[in-house]
Short mmCIF file of C-alpha atoms in Angstrom, two decimals:
data_model
loop_
_atom_site.label_atom_id
_atom_site.label_comp_id
_atom_site.label_asym_id
_atom_site.label_seq_id
_atom_site.Cartn_x
_atom_site.Cartn_y
_atom_site.Cartn_z
CA MET A 151 -0.55 -0.10 -0.30
CA LYS A 152 1.68 3.63 -0.92
CA ALA A 153 1.29 6.09 1.19
CA ARG A 154 -2.30 7.28 2.01
CA PRO A 155 -2.64 11.48 0.58
CA PRO A 156 -3.46 13.59 3.93
CA VAL A 157 -6.89 13.82 5.03
CA THR A 158 -8.42 17.29 4.84
CA ASP A 159 -11.65 16.62 7.03
CA TRP A 160 -12.37 14.00 8.45
CA ALA A 161 -15.91 14.63 8.04
CA THR A 162 -15.60 14.60 4.42
CA ASP A 163 -12.72 12.87 3.32
CA PHE A 164 -12.05 10.14 6.09
CA ASP A 165 -9.76 7.62 5.29
CA HIS A 166 -9.07 4.28 7.88
CA MET A 167 -5.85 3.20 6.11
CA HIS A 168 -4.09 6.54 7.05
CA GLN A 169 -1.54 6.62 9.67
CA ASP A 170 -3.26 9.30 11.48
CA TRP A 171 -6.29 6.89 12.09
CA THR A 172 -4.03 3.68 12.43
CA GLN A 173 -1.67 5.63 15.25
CA ASP A 174 -4.44 7.06 17.10
CA PRO A 175 -7.90 7.30 15.96
CA TYR A 176 -9.35 8.05 19.37
CA PRO A 177 -9.59 11.66 18.91
CA ILE A 178 -10.84 11.62 15.09
CA TRP A 179 -14.15 9.56 16.59
CA GLN A 180 -14.38 12.29 19.50
CA ASP A 181 -14.16 14.87 17.13
CA LEU A 182 -16.74 13.21 14.58
CA ARG A 183 -19.46 12.62 17.09
CA GLN A 184 -19.61 16.35 18.65
CA ARG A 185 -20.03 17.76 14.80
CA CYS A 186 -20.81 15.08 12.02
CA PRO A 187 -21.53 11.45 13.76
CA VAL A 188 -21.52 9.86 10.09
CA ALA A 189 -18.76 10.90 7.98
CA HIS A 190 -18.15 10.38 4.35
CA THR A 191 -15.56 10.24 1.87
CA ASP A 192 -14.98 10.29 -1.61
CA ARG A 193 -12.01 8.16 -1.77
CA PHE A 194 -12.79 4.25 -2.10
CA GLU A 195 -15.04 5.21 -4.74
CA GLY A 196 -17.27 6.31 -1.68
CA ALA A 197 -17.85 5.18 1.75
CA TYR A 198 -19.52 6.32 5.03
CA LEU A 199 -18.37 6.26 8.34
CA PRO A 200 -20.68 6.03 11.37
CA VAL A 201 -19.68 6.98 14.73
CA ARG A 202 -22.18 6.04 17.41
CA TYR A 203 -23.54 3.01 18.49
CA ALA A 204 -26.72 3.44 17.90
CA ASP A 205 -26.20 4.24 14.11
CA ILE A 206 -23.56 1.16 13.82
CA ARG A 207 -26.15 -1.24 14.98
CA GLU A 208 -29.09 -0.26 13.20
CA ILE A 209 -26.59 -0.57 9.87
CA ALA A 210 -25.85 -4.12 11.38
CA TYR A 211 -29.19 -4.90 11.92
CA ASP A 212 -30.18 -3.94 8.26
CA PRO A 213 -28.55 -6.56 5.56
CA ALA A 214 -31.79 -5.61 3.18
CA HIS A 215 -29.75 -1.89 2.83
CA PHE A 216 -26.58 -3.08 3.81
CA SER A 217 -25.10 -6.35 1.94
CA SER A 218 -22.10 -8.00 3.22
CA ARG A 219 -21.51 -9.06 -0.16
CA ARG A 220 -18.52 -6.62 -0.05
CA ILE A 221 -17.00 -6.47 3.69
CA VAL A 222 -13.55 -4.90 2.86
CA ILE A 223 -13.30 -1.28 1.74
CA ARG A 224 -10.87 -1.08 -1.15
CA ASP A 225 -9.60 1.56 -3.37
CA GLU A 226 -11.68 0.73 -6.06
CA ARG A 227 -14.39 -2.56 -6.59
CA LEU A 228 -13.01 -5.95 -6.80
CA PRO A 229 -15.25 -8.63 -8.00
CA LEU A 230 -17.15 -10.60 -5.51
CA VAL A 231 -15.67 -13.03 -3.80
CA SER A 232 -17.65 -15.31 -1.74
CA PHE A 233 -16.62 -16.34 2.03
CA PRO A 234 -19.47 -17.91 3.28
CA PRO A 235 -21.16 -17.11 5.57
CA ILE A 236 -19.52 -13.86 6.10
CA THR A 237 -19.75 -12.68 2.73
CA SER A 238 -23.56 -13.86 2.80
CA ASP A 239 -26.44 -12.13 3.09
CA PRO A 240 -30.11 -13.76 3.93
CA PRO A 241 -31.68 -15.87 2.86
CA ASP A 242 -28.29 -17.97 2.35
CA HIS A 243 -26.41 -16.89 5.16
CA ARG A 244 -28.49 -18.50 7.92
CA ALA A 245 -27.98 -22.50 6.54
CA GLN A 246 -24.22 -21.70 5.79
CA ARG A 247 -23.65 -20.36 9.61
CA ALA A 248 -25.48 -23.03 10.98
CA VAL A 249 -22.80 -25.49 9.16
CA LEU A 250 -19.89 -23.36 11.25
CA LEU A 251 -21.66 -22.48 14.37
CA PRO A 252 -21.70 -25.61 16.40
CA LEU A 253 -17.80 -26.23 15.61
CA PHE A 254 -17.10 -23.25 17.51
CA THR A 255 -19.45 -23.08 20.81
CA PRO A 256 -18.07 -22.57 24.18
CA ALA A 257 -18.65 -26.18 24.58
CA ALA A 258 -16.91 -27.19 21.39
CA MET A 259 -14.02 -25.22 22.15
CA ALA A 260 -13.47 -25.93 25.97
CA PRO A 261 -11.41 -29.46 25.05
CA HIS A 262 -8.97 -27.06 23.65
CA GLU A 263 -7.79 -25.36 26.35
CA ALA A 264 -5.10 -27.53 27.42
CA ALA A 265 -3.14 -27.24 24.09
CA ILE A 266 -3.82 -23.72 24.15
CA ARG A 267 -2.35 -23.47 27.45
CA ARG A 268 0.55 -25.44 26.25
CA ILE A 269 1.05 -23.30 23.49
CA CYS A 270 1.34 -20.31 25.96
CA ARG A 271 3.40 -21.82 28.53
CA GLY A 272 5.71 -22.96 25.41
CA LEU A 273 6.09 -19.42 24.27
CA VAL A 274 6.46 -17.48 27.59
CA ASP A 275 9.26 -20.11 28.10
CA ARG A 276 11.28 -19.37 25.29
CA PHE A 277 11.55 -15.47 26.74
CA ALA A 278 10.75 -15.23 30.34
CA ASP A 279 14.13 -15.59 31.43
CA LYS A 280 15.33 -12.83 29.14
CA GLY A 281 13.81 -9.70 30.73
CA THR A 282 12.32 -8.67 27.30
CA CYS A 283 10.44 -9.87 24.23
CA ASP A 284 8.09 -7.97 21.81
CA GLY A 285 4.40 -8.85 23.13
CA ALA A 286 2.74 -8.72 19.85
CA ALA A 287 5.44 -10.36 17.47
CA ASP A 288 6.85 -13.19 20.22
CA TYR A 289 3.34 -13.77 21.84
CA ALA A 290 0.20 -12.88 20.60
CA GLN A 291 0.76 -13.10 16.97
CA GLU A 292 2.35 -16.62 17.78
CA ILE A 293 -0.50 -17.88 19.69
CA THR A 294 -3.32 -17.27 17.06
CA VAL A 295 -1.35 -18.99 14.13
CA ALA A 296 -0.49 -21.85 16.20
CA VAL A 297 -4.08 -21.96 17.48
CA THR A 298 -5.74 -21.58 14.03
CA ALA A 299 -3.57 -24.04 12.40
CA MET A 300 -4.30 -26.40 14.81
CA LEU A 301 -7.80 -26.48 14.69
CA LEU A 302 -7.54 -26.57 10.81
CA GLY A 303 -5.41 -29.21 11.07
CA ILE A 304 -2.74 -27.70 9.02
CA SER A 305 1.13 -26.86 9.78
CA SER A 306 2.01 -23.71 11.90
CA ASP A 307 5.56 -23.84 10.42
CA ASP A 308 3.34 -22.04 7.21
CA GLY A 309 2.55 -18.88 10.08
CA ASP A 310 4.80 -16.39 7.93
CA LEU A 311 2.85 -17.53 4.52
CA PHE A 312 -0.51 -17.24 6.41
CA ARG A 313 0.55 -13.65 8.01
CA ARG A 314 1.72 -12.76 4.31
CA TRP A 315 -1.72 -13.50 2.83
CA LEU A 316 -3.37 -11.55 5.96
CA ASN A 317 -1.20 -8.67 4.81
CA ASP A 318 -1.35 -8.83 1.21
CA LEU A 319 -5.59 -9.02 1.42
CA LEU A 320 -6.05 -6.20 3.97
CA VAL A 321 -3.48 -3.94 3.92
CA VAL A 322 -1.19 -4.10 1.22
CA GLY A 323 -4.20 -4.76 -1.42
CA THR A 324 -6.11 -1.91 -0.72
CA ASP A 325 -4.87 -0.19 -3.60
CA ASP A 326 -3.24 -3.09 -5.67
CA PRO A 327 -6.44 -5.27 -7.09
CA ALA A 328 -4.26 -7.66 -8.80
CA LEU A 329 -2.37 -8.90 -5.28
CA VAL A 330 -5.69 -9.55 -3.88
CA MET A 331 -6.88 -11.72 -6.48
CA ARG A 332 -3.83 -13.60 -6.86
CA THR A 333 -3.62 -14.16 -2.89
CA HIS A 334 -7.21 -15.37 -3.09
CA GLY A 335 -6.01 -17.67 -5.84
CA GLU A 336 -2.92 -18.82 -3.83
CA MET A 337 -5.18 -19.41 -0.55
CA ALA A 338 -7.74 -21.55 -2.76
CA GLY A 339 -4.82 -23.68 -4.17
CA PHE A 340 -3.47 -24.09 -0.79
CA PHE A 341 -6.64 -25.32 0.69
CA MET A 342 -7.91 -27.45 -2.53
CA LYS A 343 -4.81 -29.68 -1.54
CA GLU A 344 -5.41 -29.66 2.49
CA ILE A 345 -9.05 -30.52 1.41
CA ALA A 346 -8.31 -33.43 -1.11
CA LEU A 347 -6.08 -34.84 1.76
CA ARG A 348 -8.59 -34.95 4.47
CA ARG A 349 -10.78 -36.35 2.07
CA ALA A 350 -8.90 -39.08 1.39
CA ASN A 351 -7.90 -39.19 5.13
CA PRO A 352 -10.39 -37.57 7.52
CA GLY A 353 -9.76 -36.52 11.12
CA GLN A 354 -11.20 -34.82 13.86
CA ASP A 355 -10.02 -31.14 12.49
CA ILE A 356 -12.65 -28.16 11.20
CA ILE A 357 -11.71 -29.08 7.41
CA SER A 358 -12.36 -33.17 7.99
CA ARG A 359 -15.96 -31.63 9.98
CA LEU A 360 -17.01 -29.27 7.18
CA LEU A 361 -16.66 -32.33 4.98
CA GLU A 362 -19.45 -34.16 6.63
CA ALA A 363 -21.70 -30.79 6.83
CA ARG A 364 -24.86 -30.34 4.66
CA ILE A 365 -27.18 -27.79 3.77
CA ASP A 366 -30.34 -29.11 2.55
CA GLU A 367 -29.49 -32.84 2.70
CA ALA A 368 -26.45 -31.67 0.07
CA PRO A 369 -22.41 -31.79 0.78
CA LEU A 370 -20.81 -28.30 0.66
CA ASP A 371 -19.41 -27.78 -2.93
CA ASP A 372 -15.68 -26.85 -3.74
CA ALA A 373 -16.16 -23.38 -3.73
CA GLN A 374 -18.28 -23.26 -0.32
CA LEU A 375 -15.78 -25.47 1.38
CA VAL A 376 -12.57 -23.16 0.06
CA GLY A 377 -14.58 -19.89 0.81
CA MET A 378 -15.33 -21.22 4.20
CA VAL A 379 -11.65 -22.58 5.57
CA ARG A 380 -9.93 -19.50 3.93
CA LEU A 381 -12.28 -17.33 6.03
CA LEU A 382 -11.62 -19.34 8.75
CA LEU A 383 -7.75 -18.84 8.57
CA ILE A 384 -8.51 -15.22 8.06
CA ALA A 385 -11.00 -14.65 10.61
CA GLY A 386 -8.32 -16.50 13.55
CA ILE A 387 -5.13 -14.93 13.43
CA ASP A 388 -4.70 -11.55 13.13
CA THR A 389 -8.06 -10.38 15.21
CA THR A 390 -7.23 -12.35 18.48
CA TRP A 391 -3.34 -11.45 17.89
CA SER A 392 -4.63 -7.45 17.72
CA ALA A 393 -6.62 -7.78 20.63
CA LEU A 394 -4.50 -9.64 22.92
CA GLY A 395 -1.74 -7.28 21.84
CA SER A 396 -3.28 -4.30 22.88
CA CYS A 397 -4.64 -6.47 26.23
CA LEU A 398 -0.54 -6.62 26.82
CA LEU A 399 0.07 -2.81 25.77
CA HIS A 400 -3.01 -1.50 28.21
CA LEU A 401 -1.19 -3.96 31.55
CA ALA A 402 1.94 -2.89 30.20
CA THR A 403 1.31 0.83 30.79
CA HIS A 404 -1.61 0.76 33.42
CA ALA A 405 0.43 -0.79 36.65
CA ASP A 406 -2.76 -0.32 38.87
CA ASP A 407 -4.75 -2.06 36.60
CA ARG A 408 -2.08 -4.70 35.66
CA ARG A 409 -1.51 -5.78 39.55
CA ARG A 410 -5.19 -5.80 40.36
CA LEU A 411 -5.56 -8.33 38.15
CA VAL A 412 -2.64 -10.45 39.07
CA ALA A 413 -4.29 -10.17 43.12
CA ASP A 414 -7.42 -11.37 41.92
CA PRO A 415 -7.73 -13.31 39.12
CA SER A 416 -11.58 -13.47 39.43
CA LEU A 417 -11.55 -10.13 37.73
CA MET A 418 -10.54 -12.07 34.38
CA PRO A 419 -13.91 -12.47 32.62
CA THR A 420 -15.06 -8.61 33.29
CA ALA A 421 -11.38 -7.72 32.51
CA ILE A 422 -11.62 -9.38 29.05
CA GLU A 423 -14.50 -7.96 28.10
CA GLU A 424 -13.51 -4.52 28.93
CA LEU A 425 -10.51 -4.77 27.08
CA LEU A 426 -12.18 -6.10 23.92
CA ARG A 427 -14.51 -2.76 24.34
CA ALA A 428 -11.89 -0.75 25.06
CA TYR A 429 -9.38 -1.56 22.50
CA SER A 430 -11.68 -3.88 19.83
CA PRO A 431 -9.91 -4.56 16.74
CA VAL A 432 -12.34 -5.45 14.01
CA SER A 433 -14.06 -3.09 11.88
CA ILE A 434 -16.03 -4.31 8.75
CA ALA A 435 -17.94 -2.95 6.00
CA ARG A 436 -20.82 -2.76 4.28
CA GLU A 437 -21.68 -1.98 0.54
CA ILE A 438 -24.98 -0.26 0.34
CA VAL A 439 -27.55 -2.02 -2.21
CA ALA A 440 -30.36 0.56 -1.55
CA ASP A 441 -30.63 4.02 -0.88
CA THR A 442 -31.68 4.90 2.91
CA GLU A 443 -31.65 7.05 5.75
CA VAL A 444 -29.74 6.32 9.16
CA GLY A 445 -29.26 8.99 12.09
CA GLY A 446 -30.71 11.36 9.95
CA CYS A 447 -28.22 10.85 7.18
CA PRO A 448 -29.01 9.36 3.54
CA PHE A 449 -26.80 6.16 2.84
CA LYS A 450 -26.77 6.09 -1.28
CA ALA A 451 -26.87 2.91 -2.75
CA GLY A 452 -23.46 1.85 -4.17
CA GLN A 453 -21.36 3.31 -1.79
CA MET A 454 -19.29 1.41 0.92
CA VAL A 455 -20.30 1.91 4.77
CA LEU A 456 -17.60 1.42 7.44
CA LEU A 457 -18.57 -0.53 10.90
CA SER A 458 -15.99 0.40 13.13
CA PHE A 459 -17.07 -1.30 16.47
CA ALA A 460 -14.30 0.15 18.25
CA ALA A 461 -16.06 3.46 17.80
CA ALA A 462 -19.23 2.51 18.56
CA ASN A 463 -17.95 0.71 21.87
CA ARG A 464 -16.45 4.44 22.70
CA ASP A 465 -19.43 6.21 22.23
CA PRO A 466 -20.22 7.74 25.45
CA GLU A 467 -23.74 7.61 24.97
CA ALA A 468 -23.61 3.78 25.09
CA PHE A 469 -20.97 3.48 27.75
CA PRO A 470 -20.70 5.89 30.77
CA ASP A 471 -16.64 7.14 30.99
CA ALA A 472 -16.17 5.19 27.62
CA ASP A 473 -12.59 6.07 27.00
CA LYS A 474 -11.65 4.56 30.40
CA VAL A 475 -10.64 0.74 31.19
CA VAL A 476 -13.04 -0.18 34.34
CA LEU A 477 -11.98 -3.93 34.52
CA ASP A 478 -14.83 -4.68 36.82
CA ARG A 479 -17.39 -2.77 34.57
CA ALA A 480 -20.56 -4.60 35.73
CA GLU A 481 -22.59 -3.59 32.34
CA ASN A 482 -20.73 -4.03 29.06
CA ARG A 483 -23.31 -4.63 25.96
CA HIS A 484 -20.04 -4.31 23.82
CA ALA A 485 -19.86 -4.84 19.91
CA ALA A 486 -16.53 -5.84 19.67
CA PHE A 487 -17.62 -9.48 17.90
CA GLY A 488 -20.37 -7.27 15.64
CA LEU A 489 -24.16 -7.23 16.38
CA GLY A 490 -26.99 -8.85 14.67
CA ILE A 491 -26.49 -11.98 12.40
CA HIS A 492 -23.03 -11.64 11.40
CA ARG A 493 -21.85 -11.82 15.28
CA CYS A 494 -17.92 -13.45 15.25
CA ILE A 495 -18.33 -16.74 15.13
CA GLY A 496 -15.15 -17.28 16.75
CA SER A 497 -15.77 -15.10 19.76
CA HIS A 498 -15.75 -17.93 22.08
CA LEU A 499 -12.13 -19.47 21.06
CA ALA A 500 -11.12 -15.98 20.93
CA ARG A 501 -12.07 -15.12 24.89
CA LEU A 502 -10.51 -18.45 25.72
CA GLU A 503 -7.05 -17.46 23.98
CA MET A 504 -7.06 -14.28 25.44
CA THR A 505 -7.79 -15.78 28.59
CA ILE A 506 -5.41 -18.50 28.53
CA ALA A 507 -2.65 -16.31 27.30
CA LEU A 508 -3.01 -13.49 29.77
CA GLU A 509 -3.31 -15.94 32.48
CA GLU A 510 0.17 -17.84 31.51
CA TRP A 511 1.70 -14.53 31.02
CA LEU A 512 0.74 -12.96 34.50
CA ALA A 513 1.46 -16.04 36.19
CA ARG A 514 5.02 -15.94 34.99
CA ILE A 515 5.78 -12.15 34.13
CA PRO A 516 3.33 -10.25 36.68
CA GLU A 517 5.51 -7.39 36.21
CA PHE A 518 6.69 -5.73 32.97
CA SER A 519 6.29 -2.25 30.95
CA LEU A 520 7.13 -1.07 27.47
CA ALA A 521 11.08 -0.85 27.25
CA PRO A 522 12.38 2.39 27.61
CA ASP A 523 12.10 4.43 23.70
CA ALA A 524 9.92 1.39 22.86
CA ILE A 525 8.19 2.72 19.49
CA VAL A 526 4.84 0.86 19.31
CA THR A 527 3.69 0.22 15.78
CA TRP A 528 0.09 -0.71 14.68
CA SER A 529 -1.53 -2.61 12.22
CA ALA A 530 -3.25 -0.17 9.31
CA GLY A 531 -6.82 -1.33 8.01
CA ALA A 532 -9.77 -3.26 8.95
CA VAL A 533 -7.95 -5.13 11.95
CA ARG A 534 -6.27 -2.74 14.16
CA GLY A 535 -3.40 -4.03 16.79
CA PRO A 536 -0.28 -3.68 18.05
CA ARG A 537 2.46 -5.05 15.41
CA GLN A 538 5.74 -4.03 17.47
CA LEU A 539 5.12 -4.37 21.23
CA PRO A 540 8.91 -3.90 23.01
CA LEU A 541 7.98 -5.12 26.78
CA VAL A 542 10.38 -5.10 29.55
CA PHE A 543 10.44 -7.10 32.80
CA MET B 189 -42.21 -15.85 53.87
CA THR B 190 -43.46 -12.92 51.46
CA THR B 191 -43.93 -15.18 48.35
CA GLU B 192 -47.45 -15.46 48.54
CA THR B 193 -47.91 -11.51 47.29
CA ALA B 194 -44.42 -10.81 45.71
CA PRO B 195 -44.73 -11.86 41.83
CA VAL B 196 -42.36 -14.61 40.46
CA LEU B 197 -39.78 -13.17 37.81
CA ARG B 198 -39.12 -15.35 35.04
CA VAL B 199 -36.48 -14.88 32.07
CA GLU B 200 -37.04 -15.19 28.62
CA ILE B 201 -34.99 -15.49 25.74
CA ASP B 202 -36.03 -13.72 22.09
CA ALA B 203 -35.01 -15.96 19.88
CA ALA B 204 -35.28 -13.93 17.08
CA ARG B 205 -32.62 -11.55 18.37
CA CYS B 206 -30.21 -13.79 20.37
CA GLN B 207 -27.18 -14.20 18.21
CA GLY B 208 -25.29 -16.50 20.36
CA HIS B 209 -22.95 -14.16 22.44
CA GLY B 210 -22.91 -16.39 25.38
CA ARG B 211 -22.87 -13.62 27.79
CA CYS B 212 -25.54 -14.52 29.64
CA VAL B 213 -24.26 -18.02 29.94
CA VAL B 214 -21.00 -16.85 31.64
CA LEU B 215 -22.61 -14.72 34.15
CA ALA B 216 -25.91 -16.71 35.39
CA PRO B 217 -25.40 -20.49 34.12
CA GLU B 218 -27.81 -21.43 36.61
CA LEU B 219 -30.16 -19.69 34.71
CA PHE B 220 -29.60 -19.89 30.89
CA THR B 221 -27.97 -22.74 28.63
CA LEU B 222 -27.22 -22.86 25.09
CA ASP B 223 -28.43 -24.97 22.42
CA THR B 224 -26.28 -26.83 19.85
CA LEU B 225 -25.95 -23.85 17.82
CA GLY B 226 -24.68 -21.57 20.45
CA ASP B 227 -27.80 -19.81 20.94
CA ALA B 228 -29.50 -19.44 24.47
CA LEU B 229 -32.39 -21.27 25.95
CA VAL B 230 -33.62 -20.84 29.62
CA VAL B 231 -33.05 -23.18 32.36
CA GLY B 232 -36.60 -24.85 32.94
CA ASP B 233 -39.45 -22.02 33.02
CA GLY B 234 -36.94 -19.67 33.52
CA THR B 235 -38.04 -18.74 37.50
CA VAL B 236 -35.48 -16.70 38.98
CA PRO B 237 -35.30 -17.71 42.49
CA PRO B 238 -34.62 -14.58 44.94
CA ASP B 239 -31.18 -15.26 45.36
CA LEU B 240 -30.36 -15.46 41.55
CA GLN B 241 -32.21 -11.99 40.93
CA ALA B 242 -28.98 -10.04 40.69
CA LYS B 243 -27.41 -12.52 38.08
CA ALA B 244 -30.64 -12.11 35.94
CA THR B 245 -30.28 -8.57 36.01
CA LEU B 246 -26.56 -8.34 35.18
CA ALA B 247 -27.37 -11.10 31.97
CA LYS B 248 -29.95 -8.73 31.05
CA ALA B 249 -27.66 -6.01 31.17
CA ASN B 250 -24.88 -7.42 29.50
CA CYS B 251 -26.95 -8.73 26.21
CA PRO B 252 -25.82 -7.14 23.36
CA GLU B 253 -28.46 -8.05 20.88
CA TYR B 254 -31.31 -7.21 23.75
CA ALA B 255 -32.50 -10.27 23.85
CA ILE B 256 -33.52 -11.23 27.32
CA ARG B 257 -36.68 -10.19 29.36
CA PHE B 258 -38.17 -10.09 31.95
CA ALA B 259 -41.92 -11.59 33.01
CA ARG B 260 -43.71 -11.35 36.46
CA ASP B 261 -46.21 -13.31 36.38
#
């Protein structure tokens, strides 16, 4: 991705790929909430940006006007590529989603707890005695690649390849359509081979389970299978990696919260929800397929809309002290996993990974902080989280 | 005992709204459970014993989809 041109006014020329947003989006949203709660841009061939919880919620509930057939905002519209069910609308959406839902319930995730704990412990072992590590690169990203690979039954040795795919699709590909289409093809080729291997020799992994799945009594065709598996890889890695990195950054820079959590592990469930609220990594887009109005603003067909769940979760009309992290926040209807029919299917896995990763980290490294003169870098694009996070302990 | 006059509190799930966030089951496992797709169901007929009313209130206040309702018989 080339450097983005400077933003003249965030209300009329917003660019969520611009480094000002990537580095610190909170003042941008605060400003917009005061003077223009639905921003617009002529970039990306036209897109809207609501920043109020109520408006984001209304759009998420309205697939008739706001289609999921395009969910990534790019400089130009590309041919539709299907990643069911996230790119599906009613009526097809529900049956596709029902195939995946049973594989990701809390009960389905619980048996993986021991393996996830082993992964986290093994990583902490590598750096606990060194007194320094990169919390994002050495810990968060390694956990989510290893766990996602384990669930799909693929090798985590290809972690670098998976991360390149994510970066090419969601970051570099913003202004490079050829790269996006090439990456889709590369992923399809990779997973067609994996699917053929599972057909010959099924296991307990999710690809094998999807081979048994039926929609209207018919097995999934190759396009559906590849689409779903590609989605699971993309959705499973940089999302939780980002959320966990933000947790570590917060705890590294807020000693009071860190010590409170170490002293009282029973706070962990509300703390995880609160950190998810305050540092929600994921935004997702919709394509407007029929003219409508939300929050008193017109939304024109053919344009895109960015649903920043992070912005929704910082809306003071929905959350008292929205910009403050309150580890025991009792009422927290956060939208970190989305709202409505596309609620993140992997949310229970994400919570489990985050909980175990923080437990294992804090058990060994209860005291840590940002390295002196540390430069924290953030990912650009739909998924926002720390990518470089130098810590000392 | 005042149960003769106090209304009985029941929780209900609006199945059309529930999207399986699962927050209610974490906050009040005595009152909610999940089906095979991960959508919430009330345990039994949803009657909330007095000692679980605080948990019921918490579960309702944390549902991102506003899918939990209170009914008083």
